[in-house]
Amino acid sequence: MKTLIVIFAHSTVNDTVRRHWPWYLRGDCDILGVGRTNTRCEWPTERLIHSIDVGLEGYASGDNHILRFLETLTALLTDERYKAYGAFCLVEYDGIFVRPVPPIRPGTICAKLAGHRDGQFRGKSYYHTPWYLDRIMAGRILKYGFAMLKAGLIEGGFIDRWLGLMVDLYDIPIADTSTYTQNTIDTPAKIEQARTAIEAGAWYIHGIKTESQLINVTAGIVA
């Protein structure tokens, strides 16, 4: 099954996208860039099939990021340009691949467990990128996602929290991935954890915001 890497970005991280591009390529898949309709994202061309613009920059409304996510899934399932791809690995600009994307587990959301219920959030757990799914699961997320929006269940507009609530409400199969995640890998302890995860076989690392973080996490690995 052919997989497409889908990268969500915004205009203020164009430099980061360029810096990370050699690492996106290590996923060994074609790439689709997802920018914003009111700003300009810049994309290197190697393995980029093209780019699309979906949603406004920033939190234009509480559900802005969720609508952007759902509209992107709609494009992936309905646009003829993507019909050759049976699976989609959706990631954010601050993630890198250190190994090829593994085969998808059909009928399952493959994501990284990032934490559990806290504060005012309803979901039992929440899941960071990669959000890796096949076409059937993408269709289920569209169905349930729009129903949740209609009911006002948006978890503050955070996709990771919102997906966790969806898993609870609709009993969706979800599998933890061999990846590593933090909001930002910005301490020596987190850097060491990321490097340990890579040594243990992790294929994706999420939370790299700066050049120094990239260098420290990937030291000794050739992009």
Coordinates of C-alpha atoms in Angstrom, one line a residue:
M1 CA 0.0 0.0 0.0
K2 CA 1.5 3.3 -1.1
T3 CA 1.7 6.0 1.6
L4 CA 1.7 9.8 1.2
I5 CA 3.3 12.0 3.9
V6 CA 1.2 15.1 4.5
I7 CA 3.0 18.0 6.3
F8 CA 1.0 20.7 8.0
A9 CA 2.9 24.0 8.2
H10 CA 2.4 27.8 8.4
S11 CA 4.2 30.8 7.0
T12 CA 6.4 31.6 10.0
V13 CA 8.1 28.2 9.8
N14 CA 9.3 28.3 6.2
D15 CA 13.0 28.2 7.4
T16 CA 12.2 25.2 9.6
V17 CA 10.6 23.3 6.7
R18 CA 13.6 23.9 4.6
R19 CA 16.0 22.7 7.4
H20 CA 13.9 19.6 8.0
W21 CA 13.3 18.7 4.4
P22 CA 16.2 16.2 4.2
W23 CA 14.7 14.5 7.2
Y24 CA 11.2 14.4 5.8
L25 CA 12.8 12.6 2.8
R26 CA 14.0 9.8 5.1
G27 CA 10.3 8.8 5.4
D28 CA 10.8 7.4 1.9
C29 CA 7.3 8.5 0.7
D30 CA 5.9 11.2 -1.6
I31 CA 5.1 14.4 0.2
L32 CA 2.1 16.8 0.1
G33 CA 2.5 20.2 1.8
V34 CA -0.5 21.8 3.5
G35 CA -0.2 25.6 3.9
R36 CA -2.7 28.3 4.7
T37 CA -5.1 30.2 2.4
N38 CA -4.2 33.7 3.7
T39 CA -0.3 33.3 3.9
R40 CA 2.4 31.8 1.8
C41 CA 4.2 28.6 2.8
E42 CA 7.3 27.7 0.9
W43 CA 8.1 24.1 0.0
P44 CA 11.3 22.4 -1.4
T45 CA 10.6 20.3 -4.4
E46 CA 12.2 17.0 -3.9
R47 CA 9.5 14.3 -3.7
L48 CA 6.9 17.0 -3.3
I49 CA 3.9 16.0 -5.5
H50 CA 2.5 19.5 -4.9
S51 CA 1.0 21.6 -2.1
I52 CA -2.5 22.8 -1.1
D53 CA -3.7 25.6 1.1
V54 CA -6.4 24.9 3.6
G55 CA -7.7 27.1 6.4
L56 CA -6.5 30.4 7.8
E57 CA -3.3 31.1 9.6
G58 CA -3.6 30.8 13.4
Y59 CA -6.7 30.2 15.6
A60 CA -9.2 32.2 13.5
S61 CA -11.8 30.4 15.5
G62 CA -11.9 27.6 18.1
D63 CA -12.5 24.9 15.5
N64 CA -10.1 26.3 12.9
H65 CA -7.5 23.6 13.1
I66 CA -10.0 20.8 13.3
L67 CA -11.8 22.1 10.2
R68 CA -8.4 22.3 8.4
F69 CA -7.7 18.7 9.4
L70 CA -11.1 17.5 8.1
E71 CA -10.9 19.5 4.9
T72 CA -7.5 18.1 4.2
L73 CA -8.8 14.5 4.7
T74 CA -11.7 15.4 2.4
A75 CA -9.2 16.4 -0.3
L76 CA -7.1 13.3 0.2
L77 CA -10.2 11.1 -0.3
T78 CA -11.8 12.9 -3.2
D79 CA -9.1 14.5 -5.3
E80 CA -8.0 12.3 -8.2
R81 CA -4.3 13.4 -7.6
Y82 CA -4.2 11.2 -4.5
K83 CA -6.1 8.1 -5.7
A84 CA -2.8 6.1 -5.9
Y85 CA -2.2 6.4 -2.2
G86 CA -3.9 3.9 0.2
A87 CA -2.6 5.5 3.4
F88 CA -1.7 8.9 4.7
C89 CA 0.9 9.8 7.3
L90 CA -0.1 13.3 8.6
V91 CA 2.5 15.2 10.5
E92 CA 3.4 18.7 11.6
Y93 CA 6.4 20.7 10.4
D94 CA 8.3 20.1 13.7
G95 CA 8.5 16.4 13.2
I96 CA 11.3 14.5 11.4
F97 CA 11.6 11.0 10.0
V98 CA 14.8 9.1 10.9
R99 CA 13.6 5.9 9.2
P100 CA 11.2 5.0 6.4
V101 CA 7.5 5.0 7.3
P102 CA 6.5 1.4 8.2
P103 CA 3.5 -0.4 6.7
I104 CA 0.1 0.8 7.9
R105 CA -2.0 -1.3 10.2
P106 CA -5.3 -1.3 8.3
G107 CA -8.5 0.0 10.0
T108 CA -6.6 1.6 12.8
I109 CA -5.4 5.1 13.7
C110 CA -1.6 4.8 14.3
A111 CA -0.5 7.7 16.5
K112 CA 1.7 8.6 19.5
L113 CA 0.2 8.5 22.9
A114 CA 1.2 11.8 24.5
G115 CA -0.7 12.0 27.7
H116 CA -4.0 11.5 29.6
R117 CA -7.0 13.5 30.7
D118 CA -6.2 16.7 32.5
G119 CA -7.8 20.1 33.0
Q120 CA -11.2 20.6 31.3
F121 CA -10.5 18.2 28.4
R122 CA -13.0 15.3 28.1
G123 CA -10.9 12.7 26.3
K124 CA -9.3 9.9 28.4
S125 CA -6.0 10.3 26.4
Y126 CA -4.5 12.4 23.6
Y127 CA -2.3 11.6 20.7
H128 CA 0.4 13.5 18.9
T129 CA 1.6 13.0 15.3
P130 CA 2.2 11.0 13.4
W131 CA -1.5 10.6 12.6
Y132 CA -1.2 7.6 10.3
L133 CA -4.3 6.0 8.7
D134 CA -5.7 4.3 5.7
R135 CA -8.5 5.4 3.5
I136 CA -11.2 3.6 5.4
M137 CA -10.1 5.1 8.7
A138 CA -9.9 8.6 7.1
G139 CA -13.5 8.2 6.0
R140 CA -14.6 7.2 9.5
I141 CA -12.8 10.2 11.0
L142 CA -14.6 12.5 8.5
K143 CA -18.0 11.0 9.5
Y144 CA -17.4 11.2 13.2
G145 CA -15.5 14.4 13.1
F146 CA -18.2 16.5 11.5
A147 CA -20.7 15.0 13.9
M148 CA -18.6 16.1 16.8
L149 CA -18.3 19.6 15.4
K150 CA -22.0 19.8 15.1
A151 CA -22.3 18.9 18.8
G152 CA -19.7 21.4 19.8
L153 CA -17.2 18.8 20.9
I154 CA -14.0 20.4 19.8
E155 CA -11.7 20.0 22.8
G156 CA -10.5 23.6 22.6
G157 CA -9.6 23.2 18.9
F158 CA -6.6 20.9 19.7
I159 CA -6.5 18.0 17.2
D160 CA -4.6 15.7 19.5
R161 CA -7.2 16.1 22.2
W162 CA -10.1 16.0 19.8
L163 CA -8.9 12.7 18.3
G164 CA -8.5 11.2 21.7
L165 CA -12.1 12.1 22.5
M166 CA -13.2 10.6 19.1
V167 CA -11.5 7.4 20.0
D168 CA -13.5 7.3 23.3
L169 CA -16.8 8.2 21.8
Y170 CA -16.8 5.9 18.8
D171 CA -14.6 3.0 20.0
I172 CA -12.1 3.5 17.2
P173 CA -9.0 1.2 17.2
I174 CA -5.9 3.1 17.9
A175 CA -2.3 1.8 18.0
D176 CA 0.7 3.5 19.6
T177 CA 3.6 4.1 17.2
S178 CA 7.3 3.4 17.6
T179 CA 8.0 7.2 17.6
Y180 CA 8.9 9.9 20.2
T181 CA 7.1 13.1 21.0
Q182 CA 7.2 16.2 23.1
N183 CA 5.7 19.6 22.5
T184 CA 9.2 20.8 22.3
I185 CA 12.4 18.8 22.8
D186 CA 14.1 21.6 24.7
T187 CA 15.9 20.1 27.6
P188 CA 18.9 17.7 27.9
A189 CA 16.6 15.0 29.3
K190 CA 14.2 15.2 26.4
I191 CA 17.1 15.2 23.9
E192 CA 18.5 12.1 25.6
Q193 CA 15.1 10.4 25.5
A194 CA 14.7 11.2 21.8
R195 CA 18.2 9.8 21.0
T196 CA 17.4 6.7 23.1
A197 CA 14.2 6.2 21.2
I198 CA 16.0 6.5 17.9
E199 CA 18.6 3.9 19.0
A200 CA 15.6 1.6 20.0
G201 CA 14.2 1.9 16.5
A202 CA 11.9 4.9 16.5
W203 CA 11.1 6.1 13.0
Y204 CA 9.7 9.6 13.7
I205 CA 10.5 12.3 16.3
H206 CA 8.1 15.1 17.0
G207 CA 8.9 18.4 18.8
I208 CA 12.0 19.8 17.1
K209 CA 11.5 23.6 16.8
T210 CA 15.0 25.0 16.5
E211 CA 18.2 24.3 14.6
S212 CA 20.1 23.5 17.8
Q213 CA 17.4 21.0 18.8
L214 CA 17.7 19.3 15.4
I215 CA 21.5 19.1 15.7
N216 CA 21.4 17.7 19.3
V217 CA 18.8 15.1 18.5
T218 CA 20.3 13.9 15.2
A219 CA 24.0 14.1 16.0
G220 CA 25.8 11.2 14.4
I221 CA 22.9 10.5 12.0
V222 CA 23.4 11.6 8.4
A223 CA 20.3 13.1 6.8

